[in-house]
Structures are given as structure tokens and as C-alpha cells.
Amino acid sequence: MDGLTADGMSAAHRWGDPSRAVTLPDGVRTLLASALGVREPHPPASVAALPPPGLSDRALRALEAACSQVRTDDQARLAHAAGMSTVDLLRLRAGDAADAPDAVIAPADHDEVTDVLAACAAHRIAVVTFGGGTSVVGGLRASRDGYAGVVAVDLARLGRLRHLDPVSRTATFEAGVRAPRAEELLAEQGFTLGHFPQSFERATIGGFAATRSSGQASSGYGRFDQMVVGLRVATPSGTLHLGRAPHTAAGPDLRQLFLGSEGALGVITEVTVQIRPTPPARRYLGWRLADFAAATEAARALAQDGPLPAVLRCSDELETTVNAVSEGASADGCLMITGIEGTEDEVAGVASALTERLAGLGGQPLGEEPGQAWLRGRFAAPYLRDALLDAGALVETVETAAFWSALPATYAAVRDALATSLAGQGTPPLVLCHISHVYSSGASLYFTVVAAQADDPVAQWQAAKAAAGDAIAASGATITHHHGVGRDHIPWYRDEIGHEGVAVLRAVKRALDPEGVLNPGVLLP
């Protein structure tokens, strides 16, 4: 089958640049086996042959009339068969490619997107909008029930910078522009978006908007939804042009309706964002706090009273230790990373103020090396996950956000739920956590789990995920801070927004997508 690597996996479902793939040393494999009970996966990874495309000849002709590029070959379909959650990858490794679309449609512009949506509505074909394919919450698994087929609408050909306004400091991108390319285009004119999530290497501008992405420098640049000032959206009912000023009192802000809509209400084809001049100076520093409670209090103090750096992250004790060991060092307490960006004078001033402020909060300065180490590895985790899955480990993440007053209880509840659920294999899992985004009123928590895979690792993780979701909800936190709802979070999202909230979303869905073809089964309870 075209598009497969030697172990049977689609190259599209290995992360990023193949030259940066991680190979685990024998000593690490031995440690995984002795400490966590990890065994080599069996049987070997493979991908089953895909079923023939299920679209009728009439439907396929309608799609070909609507769009200049329609593919039904196995390579294209497999490359669009799943997102990047561990469950997605495990299913593919087990030979389950049932979620592959019947066809992959690559529109050249907004008009072709609208034509494709009209054809899909007329023939009741479900539409999955595909950007970088980085969803980790089942956002690319559309329901087939009641539909004549499923197509992936890949926006890669919508890859242009449409306009840059240096006076207003805004840029309008087509939705398929990948994040690294967006930064290259902006840098040519002296600007940056400043949005660097872990998915940076593969994610797209449209995907950032559709999922309310949050980058690692959110303290300085804001979440992506805070950067968006304009949208162009294609729906089966027509096109919306939203955002003629930075803010408005002209009724509810409909831009917010599509930010986080995950392709269920429309296809975002253009995004206008705020941009910043490229900072001439950057300085990343490490600090040690006595424990996670002290680190949390220090983060709250900086978020509420300053000085607030562009990047602010705090690892708990176990994550600090694991990261130190991976760097060949030892550590105690908790590591805080601060990233300062701006002019030379601004960076020097904030660094000085941070040193004084954190000293009063019990922080010990560690210099620039911890910050530089984090900066070097900021996009490395997905590569490491591929290697750990190859070795037979289960690796996955859970994230949430809560108000500061609820954060300690949320942290304890979710950590304990994950540890208890995954302890059934006989060896306790590793449950790591860090604060990754801070606000005046609260912060996010990002958990990483490493455990031995059970005989059915998909069911194993689904049970742990349910336990974590229940703990999040019981603590009063949100079910997702930046990963989105997808399919995986729907039960808790339904309870979070309540009956009336669900009714509002369904009414909007009926108005914009009367046939219900946009990403069915995703987002909407």
C-alpha cells in the first residue's frame, strides 16, 4: 500500500520531521520495563487494507464538479484517517483504519469550499475539515450513521498570506497556512504572531481558530482566540464575513461563535489576526521553588501582580525530577520556566524585577540553562511519544483549567484519578503535571501519563480518561482549556454548558447546516 513506512504505519501518523525521530536507548527501554512493567507491543504494528470508497458515482461526480482536486486513493485516505491522540495512533497500529474518509477534497479557494459544502449537503455526505490533523480529542472522526459517505476537506491549498496591514498590525491568512510558514511570512516583514503551541510544526492558522488554541507564550501574546479580529466562514447556508473593527458593540460578537467550533458550524477559510513586531531580545530563565504548592502560589502572584513574563510554566515535583533525569542531572523541588521577550531594556528590566519578586516568594534562580533546555525541547514531546508507543508504553495527556482557589483540589483529584485508574496493571504509572498558562483569575493544568500498555490499551486509556473527566467536572474545572471538545469530551461538555447551552448550539447548527453534514458527532452534544 502506498504511503506506509516499514512498520506499516502511515508516514502521516508519525510526528513532524522524520530526521528528528527519537530512538530510545537500550537503557531507557530497560528502565521502562523494570520501573513500569512496559513490554514490547505484540502483535507487530500494521494497518489493515482500507475498504473501497463508499461514495456513489453520482455523489463523486458532484464533488469533482465542485472541486478541482478530489482523491480516493488509499494513500490520501489513510493520511486523513485519524488525528494525533494516542487512541487514534493505537487504533491505526492495531490495524483499525475504519475512520478513513471515502475521499479527500482539496479546494483551491473559498469559492470551491462553498461549492463542496453545497454538493455534500445535496448528497448528505459528512464533511470533516482537515487542517494539520493534530486533533487529540477525536475531532476528525465524523459519524457515518445516516450519511452517504464521509469526505475530508483538506485546506492545505488555502495557503496564502492575503494581506498584511503594518499600520493596524494585522495579517489575514488563508486557513490552511501552517504555523511555521505563517511565522516565515511575517518575519519577512518584521513581525511575529507569537503563537507557539506544542502542535506548532503541523498545525494551521484555521485549526488554531477552530479549536481556541493556546500557545506556550500565552502570558505575553494571549490565546489565539484573543488574537483573532476577523474571520471568513463558509457554511452550507452561505458565507459569513465577520470583524470590521477590533471590537464592537453591534450585538453579540459572532466571531466568538466560530472560534472553537471545530468544523461543526462552518469551515473557516480566512483568519485575520493581530501581529507584533519581532522582539529583538529574548531571555529564558529557570527557577526552583520548594514544592508545587509554593510554585503555584508564585505563579499566581506573578499573574495577578506582576511582573508577568511571556512564558510562565511550573512543573510539579515528579515532572521536575523526570525532566532533570532526561537531561542527565538531578533536581529537587519544582522547576519554573520564565520567558521574557521585548527590547533589550525591557528584557533586562523584567528579569531584574522577576529576580526580586521571586526571591520574596521563595524562588531560587537557576540561570539561563534550564530555560534554554526547555526552549530546545519545546516541540519534542510528540516525537518522544512515537518512540514510547513503539516500545509498548501508554503515553497520553489531559488538560484543564480552574480558578486559583480551586486549582490545588483539581490538581490532586485529577492526578489521583489517573494514578488509580492506571494502577490496575500492577505497576503504578507516572503522572506528571505542570501549569502551562496563567491568568489573573486562574490557570491551566497539563497532565502527562506514562504507563505500561494493557492487552487492550485503547480501553485502558478510555477508562483513565473517563476517570479524569469525572474528577475535573467534580472539582468545578473546565473539561478542556485548549485541546477542544471533539468527540472525547462531549459528555462533560454537555453538563458544563447545560441544557439551555446545548439548545442554543443546536439551533445555530440548524440555521447554518440544515442537513447536518458538518463534522457530525463532534462538539455538539
Short mmCIF file of C-alpha atoms in Angstrom, two decimals:
data_model
loop_
_atom_site.label_atom_id
_atom_site.label_comp_id
_atom_site.label_asym_id
_atom_site.label_seq_id
_atom_site.Cartn_x
_atom_site.Cartn_y
_atom_site.Cartn_z
CA MET A 1 0.00 0.00 0.00
CA ASP A 2 1.32 3.46 -0.88
CA GLY A 3 2.25 5.84 1.92
CA LEU A 4 3.29 3.25 4.51
CA THR A 5 6.56 3.10 6.41
CA ALA A 6 8.40 -0.13 7.12
CA ASP A 7 6.39 -0.91 10.25
CA GLY A 8 3.07 -0.45 8.48
CA MET A 9 2.25 2.98 9.89
CA SER A 10 1.30 5.80 7.55
CA ALA A 11 4.10 8.36 7.41
CA ALA A 12 1.41 10.98 8.07
CA HIS A 13 0.89 9.46 11.52
CA ARG A 14 4.49 9.86 12.60
CA TRP A 15 5.09 13.28 14.06
CA GLY A 16 6.87 16.05 12.20
CA ASP A 17 10.28 15.80 10.57
CA PRO A 18 11.39 12.15 10.10
CA SER A 19 15.02 13.20 10.62
CA ARG A 20 14.13 14.19 14.20
CA ALA A 21 12.55 10.86 15.13
CA VAL A 22 13.60 9.65 18.58
CA THR A 23 15.26 6.28 19.17
CA LEU A 24 15.11 5.12 22.77
CA PRO A 25 18.46 3.91 24.17
CA ASP A 26 18.53 0.32 25.43
CA GLY A 27 18.94 1.64 28.96
CA VAL A 28 15.69 3.58 28.73
CA ARG A 29 13.86 0.53 27.42
CA THR A 30 15.24 -1.49 30.31
CA LEU A 31 14.14 1.18 32.76
CA LEU A 32 10.64 1.25 31.25
CA ALA A 33 10.41 -2.50 31.72
CA SER A 34 11.71 -2.55 35.29
CA ALA A 35 10.01 0.60 36.60
CA LEU A 36 6.67 0.49 34.75
CA GLY A 37 6.37 -3.08 33.51
CA VAL A 38 6.42 -1.97 29.85
CA ARG A 39 6.59 -4.85 27.35
CA GLU A 40 7.30 -4.76 23.63
CA PRO A 41 3.97 -4.44 21.79
CA HIS A 42 2.52 -7.61 20.31
CA PRO A 43 1.47 -8.29 17.59
CA PRO A 44 3.65 -6.02 15.44
CA ALA A 45 2.07 -2.80 14.30
CA SER A 46 0.20 -2.98 11.00
CA VAL A 47 -2.52 -1.17 9.10
CA ALA A 48 -5.38 -3.09 7.54
CA ALA A 49 -6.28 -2.61 3.89
CA LEU A 50 -8.84 0.14 3.51
CA PRO A 51 -12.36 -0.70 2.34
CA PRO A 52 -13.30 0.66 -1.10
CA PRO A 53 -14.60 4.25 -1.09
CA GLY A 54 -18.30 4.22 -0.25
CA LEU A 55 -19.47 7.19 -2.32
CA SER A 56 -21.84 6.63 -5.19
CA ASP A 57 -20.72 7.54 -8.71
CA ARG A 58 -23.30 10.34 -8.75
CA ALA A 59 -22.01 11.83 -5.48
CA LEU A 60 -18.39 11.54 -6.63
CA ARG A 61 -19.20 13.33 -9.90
CA ALA A 62 -20.85 16.14 -7.92
CA LEU A 63 -17.74 16.54 -5.79
CA GLU A 64 -15.48 16.54 -8.83
CA ALA A 65 -17.65 19.23 -10.39
CA ALA A 66 -17.34 21.32 -7.21
CA CYS A 67 -13.59 20.98 -6.67
CA SER A 68 -10.54 20.73 -8.88
CA GLN A 69 -8.82 18.12 -6.68
CA VAL A 70 -10.59 15.00 -5.43
CA ARG A 71 -8.67 11.87 -4.39
CA THR A 72 -9.95 8.42 -3.47
CA ASP A 73 -6.62 6.53 -3.39
CA ASP A 74 -5.56 4.65 -0.28
CA GLN A 75 -2.56 6.89 0.42
CA ALA A 76 -4.66 10.06 0.64
CA ARG A 77 -7.46 8.39 2.59
CA LEU A 78 -5.11 6.81 5.14
CA ALA A 79 -3.28 10.11 5.67
CA HIS A 80 -6.63 11.64 6.70
CA ALA A 81 -7.89 8.68 8.73
CA ALA A 82 -7.17 9.98 12.22
CA GLY A 83 -5.87 12.75 14.41
CA MET A 84 -2.94 12.61 16.79
CA SER A 85 -4.41 11.33 20.05
CA THR A 86 -2.83 8.20 21.50
CA VAL A 87 -6.13 6.40 20.91
CA ASP A 88 -6.02 7.39 17.23
CA LEU A 89 -2.46 6.11 16.90
CA LEU A 90 -3.13 2.90 18.82
CA ARG A 91 -6.10 2.08 16.60
CA LEU A 92 -4.02 2.55 13.47
CA ARG A 93 -1.24 0.42 14.95
CA ALA A 94 -3.81 -2.31 15.63
CA GLY A 95 -4.95 -2.28 12.00
CA ASP A 96 -8.11 -0.21 12.52
CA ALA A 97 -8.45 2.44 9.82
CA ALA A 98 -12.25 2.43 9.84
CA ASP A 99 -12.40 6.20 10.26
CA ALA A 100 -10.68 6.85 6.92
CA PRO A 101 -12.77 9.13 4.67
CA ASP A 102 -14.17 7.91 1.37
CA ALA A 103 -12.49 10.79 -0.45
CA VAL A 104 -10.12 13.66 0.22
CA ILE A 105 -11.16 17.01 -1.24
CA ALA A 106 -8.58 19.81 -1.57
CA PRO A 107 -10.30 23.09 -2.51
CA ALA A 108 -8.19 25.82 -4.09
CA ASP A 109 -10.07 28.77 -2.61
CA HIS A 110 -13.08 29.89 -0.60
CA ASP A 111 -15.46 29.52 -3.54
CA GLU A 112 -14.50 25.89 -4.05
CA VAL A 113 -15.09 25.28 -0.33
CA THR A 114 -18.63 26.66 -0.62
CA ASP A 115 -19.27 24.57 -3.74
CA VAL A 116 -18.05 21.43 -1.96
CA LEU A 117 -20.30 22.11 1.04
CA ALA A 118 -23.29 22.60 -1.28
CA ALA A 119 -22.57 19.29 -3.01
CA CYS A 120 -22.16 17.50 0.31
CA ALA A 121 -25.42 18.92 1.66
CA ALA A 122 -27.26 17.90 -1.51
CA HIS A 123 -25.95 14.32 -1.30
CA ARG A 124 -25.87 14.02 2.53
CA ILE A 125 -22.12 13.49 2.70
CA ALA A 126 -20.47 14.15 6.06
CA VAL A 127 -17.63 16.70 5.98
CA VAL A 128 -14.52 16.62 8.17
CA THR A 129 -12.49 19.81 7.89
CA PHE A 130 -8.80 18.86 7.89
CA GLY A 131 -6.05 21.37 8.71
CA GLY A 132 -2.88 19.96 10.22
CA GLY A 133 -4.57 16.80 11.51
CA THR A 134 -3.37 17.43 15.07
CA SER A 135 -6.62 16.91 16.99
CA VAL A 136 -6.10 14.88 20.16
CA VAL A 137 -9.79 14.69 21.15
CA GLY A 138 -11.31 12.71 18.29
CA GLY A 139 -12.12 15.84 16.31
CA LEU A 140 -11.50 14.12 12.95
CA ARG A 141 -13.79 11.12 13.48
CA ALA A 142 -17.12 12.06 11.89
CA SER A 143 -20.19 9.89 12.36
CA ARG A 144 -21.25 7.85 9.31
CA ASP A 145 -24.72 6.95 10.57
CA GLY A 146 -27.37 8.30 8.21
CA TYR A 147 -24.86 9.68 5.70
CA ALA A 148 -23.99 8.62 2.17
CA GLY A 149 -20.30 8.81 2.97
CA VAL A 150 -17.58 10.89 4.64
CA VAL A 151 -15.09 13.24 2.99
CA ALA A 152 -12.10 15.09 4.40
CA VAL A 153 -11.88 18.68 3.17
CA ASP A 154 -8.15 19.38 3.33
CA LEU A 155 -7.40 23.12 3.37
CA ALA A 156 -3.69 22.81 2.52
CA ARG A 157 -4.15 24.63 -0.81
CA LEU A 158 -5.57 27.64 1.06
CA GLY A 159 -2.02 28.56 2.00
CA ARG A 160 -1.57 32.26 1.30
CA LEU A 161 -0.97 35.41 3.30
CA ARG A 162 -3.74 37.54 1.83
CA HIS A 163 -2.92 40.90 3.39
CA LEU A 164 -0.63 42.47 5.98
CA ASP A 165 -1.53 45.85 7.46
CA PRO A 166 1.57 47.24 9.22
CA VAL A 167 -0.32 50.28 10.47
CA SER A 168 -3.07 48.30 12.24
CA ARG A 169 -0.63 45.42 12.82
CA THR A 170 -2.98 42.78 11.45
CA ALA A 171 -2.46 39.97 8.94
CA THR A 172 -5.06 37.99 7.01
CA PHE A 173 -4.14 34.36 6.33
CA GLU A 174 -5.97 31.66 4.46
CA ALA A 175 -6.89 28.91 6.86
CA GLY A 176 -4.53 26.25 5.54
CA VAL A 177 -1.30 28.15 6.25
CA ARG A 178 0.85 26.06 8.57
CA ALA A 179 2.18 27.79 11.66
CA PRO A 180 5.90 27.66 10.70
CA ARG A 181 5.06 29.12 7.28
CA ALA A 182 2.99 31.88 8.89
CA GLU A 183 5.96 32.84 11.05
CA GLU A 184 8.25 32.86 7.99
CA LEU A 185 5.89 35.13 6.06
CA LEU A 186 5.53 37.52 8.99
CA ALA A 187 9.26 37.54 9.77
CA GLU A 188 9.98 38.73 6.23
CA GLN A 189 8.20 41.95 7.18
CA GLY A 190 9.47 42.21 10.76
CA PHE A 191 6.50 40.69 12.60
CA THR A 192 5.52 37.62 14.59
CA LEU A 193 2.27 36.05 15.68
CA GLY A 194 3.89 34.75 18.88
CA HIS A 195 1.73 31.62 18.89
CA PHE A 196 3.78 28.50 19.62
CA PRO A 197 1.73 25.55 20.88
CA GLN A 198 3.31 22.10 21.02
CA SER A 199 1.49 21.31 17.74
CA PHE A 200 3.30 24.23 16.06
CA GLU A 201 5.16 22.15 13.48
CA ARG A 202 1.98 20.70 11.92
CA ALA A 203 -0.95 22.89 12.96
CA THR A 204 -2.63 25.51 10.77
CA ILE A 205 -3.98 29.01 11.28
CA GLY A 206 -7.54 27.81 10.68
CA GLY A 207 -7.06 24.95 13.11
CA PHE A 208 -5.85 27.34 15.80
CA ALA A 209 -9.05 29.36 15.41
CA ALA A 210 -11.38 26.36 15.22
CA THR A 211 -10.04 24.90 18.47
CA ARG A 212 -9.26 28.01 20.56
CA SER A 213 -5.60 27.09 20.64
CA SER A 214 -3.30 28.42 23.35
CA GLY A 215 0.42 28.86 22.70
CA GLN A 216 3.30 28.46 25.12
CA ALA A 217 3.83 32.24 25.21
CA SER A 218 0.18 32.94 26.02
CA SER A 219 1.05 35.16 29.01
CA GLY A 220 2.72 37.62 26.67
CA TYR A 221 0.79 37.22 23.41
CA GLY A 222 -2.57 35.87 24.55
CA ARG A 223 -4.54 32.83 23.46
CA PHE A 224 -5.21 32.50 19.74
CA ASP A 225 -8.87 33.45 20.13
CA GLN A 226 -7.69 36.73 21.69
CA MET A 227 -5.57 37.41 18.60
CA VAL A 228 -8.38 36.94 16.07
CA VAL A 229 -10.05 40.11 14.81
CA GLY A 230 -11.71 38.78 11.64
CA LEU A 231 -13.00 35.56 10.06
CA ARG A 232 -14.37 34.39 6.74
CA VAL A 233 -16.51 31.27 7.14
CA ALA A 234 -18.15 29.02 4.56
CA THR A 235 -21.32 27.18 5.58
CA PRO A 236 -23.90 25.17 3.63
CA SER A 237 -26.23 28.15 4.09
CA GLY A 238 -23.79 30.79 2.82
CA THR A 239 -20.70 32.82 3.68
CA LEU A 240 -20.08 34.97 6.75
CA HIS A 241 -17.58 37.86 6.81
CA LEU A 242 -17.00 38.76 10.46
CA GLY A 243 -14.90 41.51 12.01
CA ARG A 244 -14.76 45.02 10.57
CA ALA A 245 -13.22 46.54 13.70
CA PRO A 246 -11.13 45.24 16.61
CA HIS A 247 -14.14 45.38 18.97
CA THR A 248 -17.78 46.26 18.56
CA ALA A 249 -21.00 46.81 20.48
CA ALA A 250 -23.06 45.74 17.46
CA GLY A 251 -24.80 42.84 19.16
CA PRO A 252 -23.19 39.57 20.24
CA ASP A 253 -19.79 39.04 18.66
CA LEU A 254 -20.36 36.29 16.10
CA ARG A 255 -16.62 35.78 15.72
CA GLN A 256 -16.77 34.02 19.07
CA LEU A 257 -19.36 31.62 17.69
CA PHE A 258 -16.87 30.12 15.25
CA LEU A 259 -13.79 30.27 17.46
CA GLY A 260 -13.80 26.79 18.98
CA SER A 261 -16.50 25.50 16.62
CA GLU A 262 -14.27 22.61 15.40
CA GLY A 263 -15.77 22.49 11.92
CA ALA A 264 -19.25 21.70 13.20
CA LEU A 265 -20.79 25.10 12.36
CA GLY A 266 -18.78 26.14 9.31
CA VAL A 267 -15.43 25.95 7.55
CA ILE A 268 -13.11 28.83 8.46
CA THR A 269 -11.33 29.83 5.25
CA GLU A 270 -9.62 33.10 6.28
CA VAL A 271 -8.42 34.45 9.62
CA THR A 272 -7.31 37.99 10.40
CA VAL A 273 -5.05 38.18 13.43
CA GLN A 274 -3.19 40.74 15.47
CA ILE A 275 0.57 40.61 14.96
CA ARG A 276 3.52 42.05 16.88
CA PRO A 277 6.94 43.35 15.86
CA THR A 278 9.52 40.60 16.18
CA PRO A 279 11.13 41.08 19.62
CA PRO A 280 14.84 41.90 19.32
CA ALA A 281 15.71 40.21 22.62
CA ARG A 282 14.63 37.05 24.41
CA ARG A 283 15.76 35.58 27.71
CA TYR A 284 14.57 32.30 29.21
CA LEU A 285 15.33 31.61 32.88
CA GLY A 286 14.84 28.77 35.33
CA TRP A 287 13.83 28.98 38.99
CA ARG A 288 13.47 26.43 41.77
CA LEU A 289 10.54 26.51 44.20
CA ALA A 290 10.27 24.30 47.27
CA ASP A 291 7.21 22.33 46.13
CA PHE A 292 4.23 22.53 43.76
CA ALA A 293 2.13 24.46 46.27
CA ALA A 294 4.84 27.12 46.50
CA ALA A 295 5.27 27.15 42.72
CA THR A 296 1.51 27.57 42.24
CA GLU A 297 1.41 30.48 44.68
CA ALA A 298 4.37 32.11 42.96
CA ALA A 299 2.71 31.74 39.57
CA ARG A 300 -0.49 33.30 40.94
CA ALA A 301 1.47 36.23 42.38
CA LEU A 302 3.11 36.93 39.03
CA ALA A 303 -0.15 36.55 37.10
CA GLN A 304 -2.04 38.89 39.40
CA ASP A 305 0.53 41.46 40.45
CA GLY A 306 3.43 41.03 38.02
CA PRO A 307 5.90 41.11 36.60
CA LEU A 308 4.36 38.68 34.10
CA PRO A 309 6.74 37.16 31.53
CA ALA A 310 5.65 36.00 28.07
CA VAL A 311 6.17 32.36 29.10
CA LEU A 312 5.39 31.08 32.59
CA ARG A 313 5.40 27.36 33.36
CA CYS A 314 5.70 25.41 36.62
CA SER A 315 6.36 21.65 36.81
CA ASP A 316 5.34 19.58 39.80
CA GLU A 317 7.90 17.58 41.76
CA LEU A 318 7.69 14.41 39.65
CA GLU A 319 7.81 16.20 36.30
CA THR A 320 10.77 18.25 37.53
CA THR A 321 12.62 15.07 38.51
CA VAL A 322 11.84 13.22 35.27
CA ASN A 323 12.93 16.17 33.14
CA ALA A 324 16.14 16.55 35.13
CA VAL A 325 16.98 12.87 34.75
CA SER A 326 16.41 13.11 30.99
CA GLU A 327 18.98 15.91 30.93
CA GLY A 328 21.44 13.83 32.95
CA ALA A 329 21.00 15.95 36.07
CA SER A 330 19.32 15.73 39.45
CA ALA A 331 16.78 18.09 40.93
CA ASP A 332 14.60 18.67 43.93
CA GLY A 333 11.62 20.93 44.44
CA CYS A 334 9.76 22.30 41.41
CA LEU A 335 11.07 23.97 38.28
CA MET A 336 9.60 27.23 36.99
CA ILE A 337 10.45 28.49 33.50
CA THR A 338 10.04 32.15 32.59
CA GLY A 339 10.49 33.51 29.07
CA ILE A 340 10.96 37.26 28.65
CA GLU A 341 10.67 38.92 25.23
CA GLY A 342 10.98 42.55 24.09
CA THR A 343 13.66 45.17 23.65
CA GLU A 344 16.99 44.73 25.40
CA ASP A 345 15.96 47.25 28.05
CA GLU A 346 12.53 45.64 28.55
CA VAL A 347 14.04 42.16 28.93
CA ALA A 348 16.67 43.40 31.39
CA GLY A 349 14.05 45.26 33.40
CA VAL A 350 11.64 42.33 33.64
CA ALA A 351 14.47 39.91 34.50
CA SER A 352 15.58 42.18 37.33
CA ALA A 353 12.05 42.59 38.61
CA LEU A 354 11.44 38.82 38.43
CA THR A 355 14.57 38.12 40.41
CA GLU A 356 13.46 40.44 43.18
CA ARG A 357 9.85 39.26 43.16
CA LEU A 358 10.59 35.53 43.09
CA ALA A 359 13.24 35.84 45.80
CA GLY A 360 10.50 37.14 48.06
CA LEU A 361 8.32 34.15 47.09
CA GLY A 362 10.98 31.56 47.91
CA GLY A 363 12.34 31.17 44.38
CA GLN A 364 15.95 30.24 43.76
CA PRO A 365 17.44 31.46 40.44
CA LEU A 366 18.92 28.71 38.27
CA GLY A 367 20.17 30.87 35.41
CA GLU A 368 19.54 30.51 31.70
CA GLU A 369 20.41 26.84 31.11
CA PRO A 370 17.06 25.38 32.31
CA GLY A 371 15.23 27.91 30.17
CA GLN A 372 17.37 27.13 27.14
CA ALA A 373 16.90 23.39 27.70
CA TRP A 374 13.14 23.86 27.73
CA LEU A 375 13.33 26.06 24.63
CA ARG A 376 15.35 23.43 22.74
CA GLY A 377 12.83 20.71 23.56
CA ARG A 378 9.58 22.68 23.44
CA PHE A 379 8.28 20.76 20.40
CA ALA A 380 9.92 17.41 21.14
CA ALA A 381 7.22 15.59 23.15
CA PRO A 382 5.29 14.17 20.15
CA TYR A 383 8.50 12.65 18.77
CA LEU A 384 9.17 11.04 22.14
CA ARG A 385 5.61 9.70 22.29
CA ASP A 386 6.10 7.87 18.96
CA ALA A 387 9.18 6.16 20.37
CA LEU A 388 7.47 5.27 23.65
CA LEU A 389 4.47 3.80 21.85
CA ASP A 390 6.87 1.75 19.74
CA ALA A 391 8.37 0.41 22.97
CA GLY A 392 4.97 -0.60 24.38
CA ALA A 393 4.30 2.31 26.75
CA LEU A 394 1.00 4.13 27.02
CA VAL A 395 1.57 7.89 26.78
CA GLU A 396 -1.19 10.49 26.81
CA THR A 397 -2.16 13.88 28.18
CA VAL A 398 -5.09 15.51 29.97
CA GLU A 399 -5.53 19.26 30.40
CA THR A 400 -7.97 21.52 32.19
CA ALA A 401 -8.22 24.97 33.77
CA ALA A 402 -9.68 26.28 37.02
CA PHE A 403 -9.79 29.36 39.19
CA TRP A 404 -6.81 29.75 41.52
CA SER A 405 -8.89 28.90 44.59
CA ALA A 406 -9.92 25.57 43.04
CA LEU A 407 -6.61 24.70 41.38
CA PRO A 408 -4.96 22.71 44.22
CA ALA A 409 -8.00 20.48 44.68
CA THR A 410 -8.34 19.99 40.91
CA TYR A 411 -4.67 19.04 40.65
CA ALA A 412 -4.94 16.45 43.43
CA ALA A 413 -8.23 14.99 42.17
CA VAL A 414 -7.13 14.53 38.56
CA ARG A 415 -3.69 13.21 39.48
CA ASP A 416 -5.21 10.66 41.85
CA ALA A 417 -7.90 9.63 39.36
CA LEU A 418 -5.31 8.93 36.68
CA ALA A 419 -2.96 7.11 39.04
CA THR A 420 -5.74 4.94 40.48
CA SER A 421 -7.27 4.06 37.12
CA LEU A 422 -3.94 3.08 35.56
CA ALA A 423 -2.59 1.20 38.59
CA GLY A 424 -4.50 -1.91 37.58
CA GLN A 425 -1.55 -3.19 35.57
CA GLY A 426 0.33 -3.89 38.80
CA THR A 427 2.89 -1.11 38.48
CA PRO A 428 1.99 2.48 39.34
CA PRO A 429 2.07 4.81 36.33
CA LEU A 430 3.96 8.06 36.08
CA VAL A 431 1.56 11.01 36.34
CA LEU A 432 3.33 14.31 35.67
CA CYS A 433 1.83 17.79 35.71
CA HIS A 434 2.66 21.40 35.02
CA ILE A 435 0.95 24.77 34.98
CA SER A 436 1.21 25.89 31.36
CA HIS A 437 -0.98 29.01 31.02
CA VAL A 438 -1.84 31.60 33.65
CA TYR A 439 -4.44 34.32 34.03
CA SER A 440 -5.28 36.81 36.76
CA SER A 441 -8.14 34.60 37.94
CA GLY A 442 -6.76 31.11 37.34
CA ALA A 443 -4.51 28.76 35.37
CA SER A 444 -4.40 25.59 33.33
CA LEU A 445 -3.07 22.21 34.43
CA TYR A 446 -1.47 19.85 31.92
CA PHE A 447 -1.03 16.21 32.93
CA THR A 448 1.17 13.66 31.15
CA VAL A 449 0.77 9.93 31.83
CA VAL A 450 3.26 7.13 31.12
CA ALA A 451 2.25 3.55 31.90
CA ALA A 452 2.59 0.02 30.60
CA GLN A 453 0.11 -0.79 27.85
CA ALA A 454 -2.57 -3.30 28.80
CA ASP A 455 -3.74 -6.00 26.41
CA ASP A 456 -6.36 -3.51 25.20
CA PRO A 457 -4.62 -0.13 25.53
CA VAL A 458 -7.49 1.77 23.90
CA ALA A 459 -9.96 0.57 26.55
CA GLN A 460 -7.27 1.13 29.19
CA TRP A 461 -6.90 4.79 28.26
CA GLN A 462 -10.62 5.37 27.77
CA ALA A 463 -11.23 4.22 31.35
CA ALA A 464 -8.48 6.51 32.66
CA LYS A 465 -9.77 9.41 30.57
CA ALA A 466 -13.28 8.93 31.94
CA ALA A 467 -11.95 8.91 35.49
CA ALA A 468 -10.01 12.09 34.85
CA GLY A 469 -13.02 13.75 33.19
CA ASP A 470 -15.22 12.92 36.15
CA ALA A 471 -12.61 14.33 38.55
CA ILE A 472 -12.33 17.52 36.51
CA ALA A 473 -16.08 18.01 36.47
CA ALA A 474 -16.47 17.23 40.17
CA SER A 475 -13.83 19.82 41.05
CA GLY A 476 -15.64 22.53 39.09
CA ALA A 477 -12.94 22.92 36.43
CA THR A 478 -13.47 23.05 32.66
CA ILE A 479 -13.24 19.85 30.66
CA THR A 480 -10.75 21.44 28.26
CA HIS A 481 -8.55 24.52 28.26
CA HIS A 482 -7.04 24.29 24.78
CA HIS A 483 -7.42 20.82 23.25
CA GLY A 484 -11.06 21.30 22.29
CA VAL A 485 -14.17 19.15 22.71
CA GLY A 486 -14.03 16.81 19.69
CA ARG A 487 -15.83 13.56 20.41
CA ASP A 488 -13.92 12.63 23.55
CA HIS A 489 -15.15 15.47 25.79
CA ILE A 490 -18.80 15.66 24.75
CA PRO A 491 -20.32 14.03 27.88
CA TRP A 492 -18.67 16.53 30.22
CA TYR A 493 -19.10 19.46 27.84
CA ARG A 494 -22.84 18.81 27.75
CA ASP A 495 -23.03 19.10 31.52
CA GLU A 496 -20.71 22.11 31.55
CA ILE A 497 -22.90 24.26 29.26
CA GLY A 498 -26.23 22.85 30.45
CA HIS A 499 -29.49 22.11 28.65
CA GLU A 500 -30.00 25.70 27.51
CA GLY A 501 -26.48 25.96 26.13
CA VAL A 502 -26.94 22.76 24.15
CA ALA A 503 -30.23 24.08 22.74
CA VAL A 504 -28.52 27.29 21.57
CA LEU A 505 -25.77 25.40 19.76
CA ARG A 506 -28.23 23.05 18.10
CA ALA A 507 -30.33 25.99 16.90
CA VAL A 508 -27.25 27.62 15.36
CA LYS A 509 -26.34 24.30 13.75
CA ARG A 510 -29.79 24.03 12.17
CA ALA A 511 -29.56 27.58 10.79
CA LEU A 512 -26.10 27.19 9.25
CA ASP A 513 -26.07 23.49 8.40
CA PRO A 514 -29.68 22.32 7.89
CA GLU A 515 -28.63 18.87 6.61
CA GLY A 516 -26.21 18.38 9.49
CA VAL A 517 -23.27 17.41 7.28
CA LEU A 518 -20.55 19.41 9.07
CA ASN A 519 -18.43 17.13 11.27
CA PRO A 520 -21.37 15.14 12.70
CA GLY A 521 -20.68 13.63 16.11
CA VAL A 522 -18.10 16.29 17.00
CA LEU A 523 -18.58 19.15 19.51
CA LEU A 524 -22.38 19.16 19.64
CA PRO A 525 -23.90 17.06 22.44
#
